N, CA, C and O atoms as a DFTB+ gen file, in Angstrom:
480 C
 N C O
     1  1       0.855      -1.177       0.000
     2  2       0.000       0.000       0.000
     3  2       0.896       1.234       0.000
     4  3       1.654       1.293       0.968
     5  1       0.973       2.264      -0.910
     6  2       1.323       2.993      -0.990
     7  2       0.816       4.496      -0.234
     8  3      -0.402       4.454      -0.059
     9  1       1.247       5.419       0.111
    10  2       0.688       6.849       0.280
    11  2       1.360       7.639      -0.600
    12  3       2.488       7.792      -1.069
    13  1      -0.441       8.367      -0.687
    14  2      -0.503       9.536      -1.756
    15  2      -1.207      10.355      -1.481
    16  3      -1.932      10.257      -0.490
    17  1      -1.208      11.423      -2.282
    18  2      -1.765      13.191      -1.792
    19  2      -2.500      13.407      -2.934
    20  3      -2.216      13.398      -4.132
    21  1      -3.905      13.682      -2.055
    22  2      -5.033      14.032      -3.042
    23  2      -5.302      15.696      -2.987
    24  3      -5.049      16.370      -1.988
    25  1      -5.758      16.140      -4.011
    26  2      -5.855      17.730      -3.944
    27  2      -7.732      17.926      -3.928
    28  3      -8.550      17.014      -4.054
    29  1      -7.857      18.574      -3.842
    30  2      -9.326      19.653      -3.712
    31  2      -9.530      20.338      -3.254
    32  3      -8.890      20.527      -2.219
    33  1     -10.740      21.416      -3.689
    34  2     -11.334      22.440      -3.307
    35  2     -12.962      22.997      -3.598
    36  3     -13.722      22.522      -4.443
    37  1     -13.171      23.781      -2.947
    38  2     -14.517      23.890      -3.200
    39  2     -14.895      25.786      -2.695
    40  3     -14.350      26.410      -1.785
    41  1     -16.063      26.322      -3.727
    42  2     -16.228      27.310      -3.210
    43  2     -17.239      27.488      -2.629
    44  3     -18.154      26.731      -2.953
    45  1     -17.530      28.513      -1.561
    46  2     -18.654      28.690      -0.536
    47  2     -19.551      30.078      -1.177
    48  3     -19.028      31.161      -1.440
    49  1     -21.211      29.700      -1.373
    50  2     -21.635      30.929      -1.535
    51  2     -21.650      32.310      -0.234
    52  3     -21.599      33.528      -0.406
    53  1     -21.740      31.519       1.021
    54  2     -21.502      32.355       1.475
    55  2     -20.680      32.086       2.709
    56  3     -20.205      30.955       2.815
    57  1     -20.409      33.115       3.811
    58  2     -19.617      32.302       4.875
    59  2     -20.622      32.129       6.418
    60  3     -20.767      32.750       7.471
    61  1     -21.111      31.004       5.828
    62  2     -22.143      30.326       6.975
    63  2     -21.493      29.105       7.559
    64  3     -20.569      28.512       7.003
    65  1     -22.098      28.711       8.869
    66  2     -21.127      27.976       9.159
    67  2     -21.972      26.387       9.089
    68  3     -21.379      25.384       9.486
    69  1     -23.490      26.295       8.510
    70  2     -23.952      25.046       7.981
    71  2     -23.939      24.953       6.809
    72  3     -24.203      23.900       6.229
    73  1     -23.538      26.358       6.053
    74  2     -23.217      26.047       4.096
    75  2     -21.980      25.393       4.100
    76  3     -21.796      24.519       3.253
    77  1     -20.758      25.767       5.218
    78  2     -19.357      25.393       4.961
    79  2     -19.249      23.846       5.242
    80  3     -18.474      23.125       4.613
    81  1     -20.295      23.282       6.480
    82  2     -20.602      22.030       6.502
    83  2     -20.545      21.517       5.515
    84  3     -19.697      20.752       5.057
    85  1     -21.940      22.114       4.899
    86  2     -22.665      21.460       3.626
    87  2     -21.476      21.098       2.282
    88  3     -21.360      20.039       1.665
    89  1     -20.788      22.224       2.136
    90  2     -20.200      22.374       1.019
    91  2     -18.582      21.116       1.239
    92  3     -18.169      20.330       0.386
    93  1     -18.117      21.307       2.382
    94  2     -16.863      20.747       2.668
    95  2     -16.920      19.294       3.125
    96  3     -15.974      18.548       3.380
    97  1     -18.475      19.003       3.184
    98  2     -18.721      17.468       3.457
    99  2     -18.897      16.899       1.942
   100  3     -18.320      15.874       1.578
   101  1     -19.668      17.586       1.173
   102  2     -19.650      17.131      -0.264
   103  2     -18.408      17.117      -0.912
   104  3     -18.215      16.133      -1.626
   105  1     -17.453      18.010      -0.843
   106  2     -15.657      17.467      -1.042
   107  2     -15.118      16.627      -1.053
   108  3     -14.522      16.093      -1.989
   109  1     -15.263      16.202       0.480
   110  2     -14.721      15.224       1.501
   111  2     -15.345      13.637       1.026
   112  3     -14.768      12.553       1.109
   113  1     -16.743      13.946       0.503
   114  2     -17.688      12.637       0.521
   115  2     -17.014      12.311      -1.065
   116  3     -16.439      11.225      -1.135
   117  1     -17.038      13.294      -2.552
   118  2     -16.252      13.325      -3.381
   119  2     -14.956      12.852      -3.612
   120  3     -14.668      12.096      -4.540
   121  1     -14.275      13.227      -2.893
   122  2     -12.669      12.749      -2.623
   123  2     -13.255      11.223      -2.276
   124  3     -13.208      10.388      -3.179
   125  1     -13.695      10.926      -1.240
   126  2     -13.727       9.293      -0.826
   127  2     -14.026       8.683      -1.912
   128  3     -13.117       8.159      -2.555
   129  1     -15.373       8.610      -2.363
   130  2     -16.037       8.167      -3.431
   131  2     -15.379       7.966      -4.826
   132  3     -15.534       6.882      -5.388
   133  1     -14.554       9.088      -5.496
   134  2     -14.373       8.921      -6.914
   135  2     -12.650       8.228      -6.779
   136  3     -11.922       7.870      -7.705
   137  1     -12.384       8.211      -5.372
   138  2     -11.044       7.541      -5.210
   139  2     -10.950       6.060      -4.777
   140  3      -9.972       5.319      -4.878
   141  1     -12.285       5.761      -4.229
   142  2     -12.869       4.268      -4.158
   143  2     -11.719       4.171      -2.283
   144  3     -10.991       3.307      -1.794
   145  1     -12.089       5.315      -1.916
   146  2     -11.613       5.567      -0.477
   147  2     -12.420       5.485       0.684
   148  3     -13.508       6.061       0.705
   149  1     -11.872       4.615       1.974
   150  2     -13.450       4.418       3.118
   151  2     -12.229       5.876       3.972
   152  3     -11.170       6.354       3.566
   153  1     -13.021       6.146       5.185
   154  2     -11.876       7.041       6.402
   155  2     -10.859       6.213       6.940
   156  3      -9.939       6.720       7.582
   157  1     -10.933       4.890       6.729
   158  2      -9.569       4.028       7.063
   159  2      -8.453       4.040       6.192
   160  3      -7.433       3.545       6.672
   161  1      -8.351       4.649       4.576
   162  2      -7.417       5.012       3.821
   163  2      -7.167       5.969       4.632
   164  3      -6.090       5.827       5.212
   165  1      -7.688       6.798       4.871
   166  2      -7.255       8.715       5.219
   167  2      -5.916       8.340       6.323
   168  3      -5.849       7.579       7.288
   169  1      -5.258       8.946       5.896
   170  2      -3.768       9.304       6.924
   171  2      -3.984      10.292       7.616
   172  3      -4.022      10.153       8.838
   173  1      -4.235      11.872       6.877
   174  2      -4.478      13.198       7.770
   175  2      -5.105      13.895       6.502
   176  3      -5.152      13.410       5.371
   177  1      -5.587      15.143       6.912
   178  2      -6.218      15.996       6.119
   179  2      -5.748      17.763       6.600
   180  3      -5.994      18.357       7.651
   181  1      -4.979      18.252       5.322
   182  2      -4.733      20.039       5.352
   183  2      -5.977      20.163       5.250
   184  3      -6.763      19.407       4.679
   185  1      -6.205      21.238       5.872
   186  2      -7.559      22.070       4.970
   187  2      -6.776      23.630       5.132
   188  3      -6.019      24.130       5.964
   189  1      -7.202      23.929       4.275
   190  2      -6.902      25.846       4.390
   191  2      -8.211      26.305       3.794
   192  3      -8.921      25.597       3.079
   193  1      -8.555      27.942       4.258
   194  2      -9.377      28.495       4.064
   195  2      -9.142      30.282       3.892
   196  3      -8.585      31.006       4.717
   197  1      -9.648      30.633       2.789
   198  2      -9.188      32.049       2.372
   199  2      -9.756      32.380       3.657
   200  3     -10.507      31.834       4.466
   201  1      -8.781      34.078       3.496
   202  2      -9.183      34.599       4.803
   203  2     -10.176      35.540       4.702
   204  3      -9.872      36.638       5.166
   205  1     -11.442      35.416       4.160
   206  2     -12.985      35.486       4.177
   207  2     -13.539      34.832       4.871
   208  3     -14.714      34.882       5.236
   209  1     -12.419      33.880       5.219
   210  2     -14.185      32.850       6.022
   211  2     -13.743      32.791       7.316
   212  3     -12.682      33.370       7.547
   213  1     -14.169      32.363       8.006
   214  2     -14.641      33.137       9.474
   215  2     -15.712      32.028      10.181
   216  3     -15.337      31.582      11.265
   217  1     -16.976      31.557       9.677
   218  2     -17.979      30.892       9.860
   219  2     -17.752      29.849      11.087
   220  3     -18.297      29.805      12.190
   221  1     -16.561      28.866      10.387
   222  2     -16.411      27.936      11.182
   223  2     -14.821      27.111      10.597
   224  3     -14.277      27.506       9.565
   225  1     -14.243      25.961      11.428
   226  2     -13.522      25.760      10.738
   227  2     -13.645      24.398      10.110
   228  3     -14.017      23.357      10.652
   229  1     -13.269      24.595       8.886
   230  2     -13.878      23.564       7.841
   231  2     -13.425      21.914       8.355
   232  3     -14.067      20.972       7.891
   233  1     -12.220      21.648       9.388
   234  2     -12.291      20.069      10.159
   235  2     -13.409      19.834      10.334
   236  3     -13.904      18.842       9.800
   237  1     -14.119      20.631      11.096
   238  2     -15.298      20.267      12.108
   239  2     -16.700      19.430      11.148
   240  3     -17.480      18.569      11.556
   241  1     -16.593      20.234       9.462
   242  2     -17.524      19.371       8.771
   243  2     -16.897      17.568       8.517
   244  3     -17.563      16.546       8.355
   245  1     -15.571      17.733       8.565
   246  2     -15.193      16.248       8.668
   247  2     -15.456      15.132       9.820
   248  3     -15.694      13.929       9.707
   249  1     -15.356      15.777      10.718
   250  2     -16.084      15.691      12.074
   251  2     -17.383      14.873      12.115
   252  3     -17.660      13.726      12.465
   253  1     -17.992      15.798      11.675
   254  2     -19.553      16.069      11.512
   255  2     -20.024      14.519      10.375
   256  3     -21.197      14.159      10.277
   257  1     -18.827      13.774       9.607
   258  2     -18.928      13.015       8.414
   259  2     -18.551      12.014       8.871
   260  3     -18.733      11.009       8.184
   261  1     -17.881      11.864      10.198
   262  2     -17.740      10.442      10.817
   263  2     -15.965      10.220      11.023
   264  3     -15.499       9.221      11.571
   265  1     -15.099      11.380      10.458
   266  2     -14.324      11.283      10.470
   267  2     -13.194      11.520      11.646
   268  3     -12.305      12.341      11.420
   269  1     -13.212      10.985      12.592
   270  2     -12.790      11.639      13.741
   271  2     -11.282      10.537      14.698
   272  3     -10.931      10.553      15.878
   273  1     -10.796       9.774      13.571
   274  2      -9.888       8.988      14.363
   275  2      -8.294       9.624      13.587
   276  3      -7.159       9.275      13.913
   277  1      -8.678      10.645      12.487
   278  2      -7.673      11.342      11.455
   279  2      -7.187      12.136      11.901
   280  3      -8.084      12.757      12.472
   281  1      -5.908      12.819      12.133
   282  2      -5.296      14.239      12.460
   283  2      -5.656      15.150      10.906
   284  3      -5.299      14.988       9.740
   285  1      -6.565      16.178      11.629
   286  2      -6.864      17.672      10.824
   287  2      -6.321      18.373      11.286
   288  3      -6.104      18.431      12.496
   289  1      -5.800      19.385      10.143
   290  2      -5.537      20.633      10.427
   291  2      -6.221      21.848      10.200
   292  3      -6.877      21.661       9.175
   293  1      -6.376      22.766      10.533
   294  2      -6.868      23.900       9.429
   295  2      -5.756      25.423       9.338
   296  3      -5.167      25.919      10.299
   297  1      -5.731      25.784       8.278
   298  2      -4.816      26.776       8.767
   299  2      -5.574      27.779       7.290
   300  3      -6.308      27.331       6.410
   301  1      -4.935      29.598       7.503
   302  2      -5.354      30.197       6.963
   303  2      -4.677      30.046       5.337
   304  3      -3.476      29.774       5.334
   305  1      -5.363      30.204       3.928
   306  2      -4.545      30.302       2.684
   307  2      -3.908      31.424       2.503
   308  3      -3.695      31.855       3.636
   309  1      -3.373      32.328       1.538
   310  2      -2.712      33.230       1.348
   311  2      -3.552      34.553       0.983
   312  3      -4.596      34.253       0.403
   313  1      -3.412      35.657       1.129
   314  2      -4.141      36.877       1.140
   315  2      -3.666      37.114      -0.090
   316  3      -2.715      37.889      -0.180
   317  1      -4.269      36.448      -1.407
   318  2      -3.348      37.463      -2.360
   319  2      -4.280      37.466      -3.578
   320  3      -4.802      36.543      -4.203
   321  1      -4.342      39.378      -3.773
   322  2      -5.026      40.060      -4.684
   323  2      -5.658      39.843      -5.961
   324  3      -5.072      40.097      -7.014
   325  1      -7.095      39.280      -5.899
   326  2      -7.651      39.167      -7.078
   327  2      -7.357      37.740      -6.672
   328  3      -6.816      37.151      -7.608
   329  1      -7.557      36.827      -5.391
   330  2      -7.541      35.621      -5.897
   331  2      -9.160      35.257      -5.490
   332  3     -10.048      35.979      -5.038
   333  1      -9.143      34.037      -5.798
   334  2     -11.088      33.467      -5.496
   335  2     -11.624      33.432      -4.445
   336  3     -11.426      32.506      -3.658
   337  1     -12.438      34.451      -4.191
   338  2     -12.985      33.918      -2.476
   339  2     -13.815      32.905      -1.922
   340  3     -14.375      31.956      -2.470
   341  1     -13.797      33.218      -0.927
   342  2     -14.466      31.969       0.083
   343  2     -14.598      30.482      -0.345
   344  3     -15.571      29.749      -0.525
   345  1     -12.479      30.211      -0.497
   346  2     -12.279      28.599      -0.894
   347  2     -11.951      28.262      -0.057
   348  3     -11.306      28.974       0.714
   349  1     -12.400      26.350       0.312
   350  2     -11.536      26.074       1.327
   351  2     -11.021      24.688       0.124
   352  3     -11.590      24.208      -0.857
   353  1      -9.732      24.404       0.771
   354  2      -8.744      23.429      -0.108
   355  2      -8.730      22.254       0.813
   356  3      -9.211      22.205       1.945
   357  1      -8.130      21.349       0.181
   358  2      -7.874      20.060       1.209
   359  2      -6.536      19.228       0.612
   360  3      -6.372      18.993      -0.586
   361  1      -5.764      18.896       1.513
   362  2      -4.722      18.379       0.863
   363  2      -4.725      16.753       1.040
   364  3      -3.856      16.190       0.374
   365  1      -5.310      16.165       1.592
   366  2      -5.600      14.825       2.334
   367  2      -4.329      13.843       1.909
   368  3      -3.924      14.023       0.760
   369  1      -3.851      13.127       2.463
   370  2      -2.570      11.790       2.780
   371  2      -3.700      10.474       2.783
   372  3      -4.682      10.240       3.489
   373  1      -3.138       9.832       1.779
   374  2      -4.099       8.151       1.990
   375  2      -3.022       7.609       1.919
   376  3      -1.897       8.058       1.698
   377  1      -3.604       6.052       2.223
   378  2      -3.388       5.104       1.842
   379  2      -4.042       4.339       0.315
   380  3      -5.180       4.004      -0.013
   381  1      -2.940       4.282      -0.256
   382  2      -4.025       3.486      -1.969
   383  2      -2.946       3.088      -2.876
   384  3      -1.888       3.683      -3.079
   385  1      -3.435       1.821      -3.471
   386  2      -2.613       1.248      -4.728
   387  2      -3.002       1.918      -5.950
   388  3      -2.686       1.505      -7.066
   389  1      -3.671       2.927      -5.737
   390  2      -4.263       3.799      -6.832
   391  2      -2.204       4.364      -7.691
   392  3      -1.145       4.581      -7.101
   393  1      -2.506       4.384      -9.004
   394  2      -1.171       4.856      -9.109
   395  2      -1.013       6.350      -9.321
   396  3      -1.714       6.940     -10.143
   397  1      -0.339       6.801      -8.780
   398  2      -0.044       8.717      -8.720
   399  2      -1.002       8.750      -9.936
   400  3      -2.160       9.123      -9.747
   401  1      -0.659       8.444     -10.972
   402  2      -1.568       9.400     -12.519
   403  2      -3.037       8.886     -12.002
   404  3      -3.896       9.654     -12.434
   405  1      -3.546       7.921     -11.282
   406  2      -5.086       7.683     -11.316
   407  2      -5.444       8.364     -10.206
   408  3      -6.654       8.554     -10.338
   409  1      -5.001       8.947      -8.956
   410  2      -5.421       9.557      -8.161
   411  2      -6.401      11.040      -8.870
   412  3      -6.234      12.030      -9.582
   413  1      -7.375      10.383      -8.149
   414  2      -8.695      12.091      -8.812
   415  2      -8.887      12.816      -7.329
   416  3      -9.313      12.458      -6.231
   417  1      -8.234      14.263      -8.012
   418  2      -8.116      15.008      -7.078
   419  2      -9.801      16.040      -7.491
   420  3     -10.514      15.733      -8.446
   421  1     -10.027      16.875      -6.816
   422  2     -11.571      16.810      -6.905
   423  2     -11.897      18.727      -6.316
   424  3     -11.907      19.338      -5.247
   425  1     -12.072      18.974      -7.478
   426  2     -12.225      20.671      -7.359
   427  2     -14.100      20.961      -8.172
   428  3     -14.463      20.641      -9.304
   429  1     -14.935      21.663      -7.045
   430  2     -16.243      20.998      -7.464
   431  2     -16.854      22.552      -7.516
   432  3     -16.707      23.497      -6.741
   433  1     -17.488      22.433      -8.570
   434  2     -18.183      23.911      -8.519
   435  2     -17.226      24.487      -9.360
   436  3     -16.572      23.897     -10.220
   437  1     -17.163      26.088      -8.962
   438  2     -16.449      27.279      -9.276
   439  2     -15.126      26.917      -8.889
   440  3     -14.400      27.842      -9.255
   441  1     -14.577      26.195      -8.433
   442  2     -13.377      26.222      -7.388
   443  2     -12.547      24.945      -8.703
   444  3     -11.428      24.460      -8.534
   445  1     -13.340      24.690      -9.765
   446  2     -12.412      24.223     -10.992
   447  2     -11.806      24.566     -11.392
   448  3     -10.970      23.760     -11.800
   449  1     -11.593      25.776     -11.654
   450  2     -10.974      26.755     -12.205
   451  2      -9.659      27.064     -11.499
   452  3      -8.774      27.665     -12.108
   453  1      -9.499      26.671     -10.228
   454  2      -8.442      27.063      -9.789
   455  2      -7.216      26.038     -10.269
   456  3      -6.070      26.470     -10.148
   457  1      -7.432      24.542     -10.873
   458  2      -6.501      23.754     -11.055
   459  2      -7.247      23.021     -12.501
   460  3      -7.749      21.899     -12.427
   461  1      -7.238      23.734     -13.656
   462  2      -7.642      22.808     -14.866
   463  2      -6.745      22.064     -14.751
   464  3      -7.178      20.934     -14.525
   465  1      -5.833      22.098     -14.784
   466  2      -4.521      21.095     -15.197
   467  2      -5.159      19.523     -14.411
   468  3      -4.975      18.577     -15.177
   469  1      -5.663      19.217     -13.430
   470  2      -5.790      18.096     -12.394
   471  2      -7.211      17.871     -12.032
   472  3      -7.436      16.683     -11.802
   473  1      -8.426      18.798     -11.891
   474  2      -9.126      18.887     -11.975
   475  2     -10.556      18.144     -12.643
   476  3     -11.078      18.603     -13.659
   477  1     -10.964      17.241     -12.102
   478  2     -11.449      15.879     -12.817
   479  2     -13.551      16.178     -12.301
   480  3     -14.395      15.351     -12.646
């Protein structure tokens, strides 16, 4: 079994702290799903969040998803001009025989745009 690093993101219409649920559990449920991943792959999970949001911090919807035996982090993204607001990212560590090129990293909504290149 190998470890590997999955990417995603997602954008928030607004900064509520049951939309950020809403929105960062559908990520999270995404990432598992299109990677054929249970929370016993998961190693740990980054999350970052532009510094617009405020609401809540986006672990707690992982939390909230059953996920609670994983080390989360959350920390703030970068303040920089003209970039997309109210994203939160996820960097997540698995476990998977998936090979680096098949790993689907998972940017949903508006928040595609931030990585065409990987972006599935």
């Amino acid at each position: 079994m190998a470890v590997r690093a999955v990417r995603g993101a997602v954008q928030l219409d607004v900064d509520e702290a049951g939309h950020m649920d809403e929105r960062v559990g559908a990520l999270l449920t995404a990432v598992l799903d299109r990677n054929g991943l249970t929370t016993d792959d998961l190693i740990s999970i980054w999350f970052t969040a532009t510094p617009d949001l405020h609401s809540d911090f986006p672990a707690a919807a992982a939390r909230k998803l059953g996920i609670v035996d994983v080390p989360l982090i959350c920390a703030q993204e970068l303040d920089i001009e003209g970039a997309m607001p109210r994203v939160v990212r996820v960097l997540a560590h698995i476990e998977s025989d998936l090979p680096r090129t098949e790993v689907a990293h998972v940017y949903l909504g508006a928040a595609a745009a931030l990585r065409k290149d990987i972006a599935q």
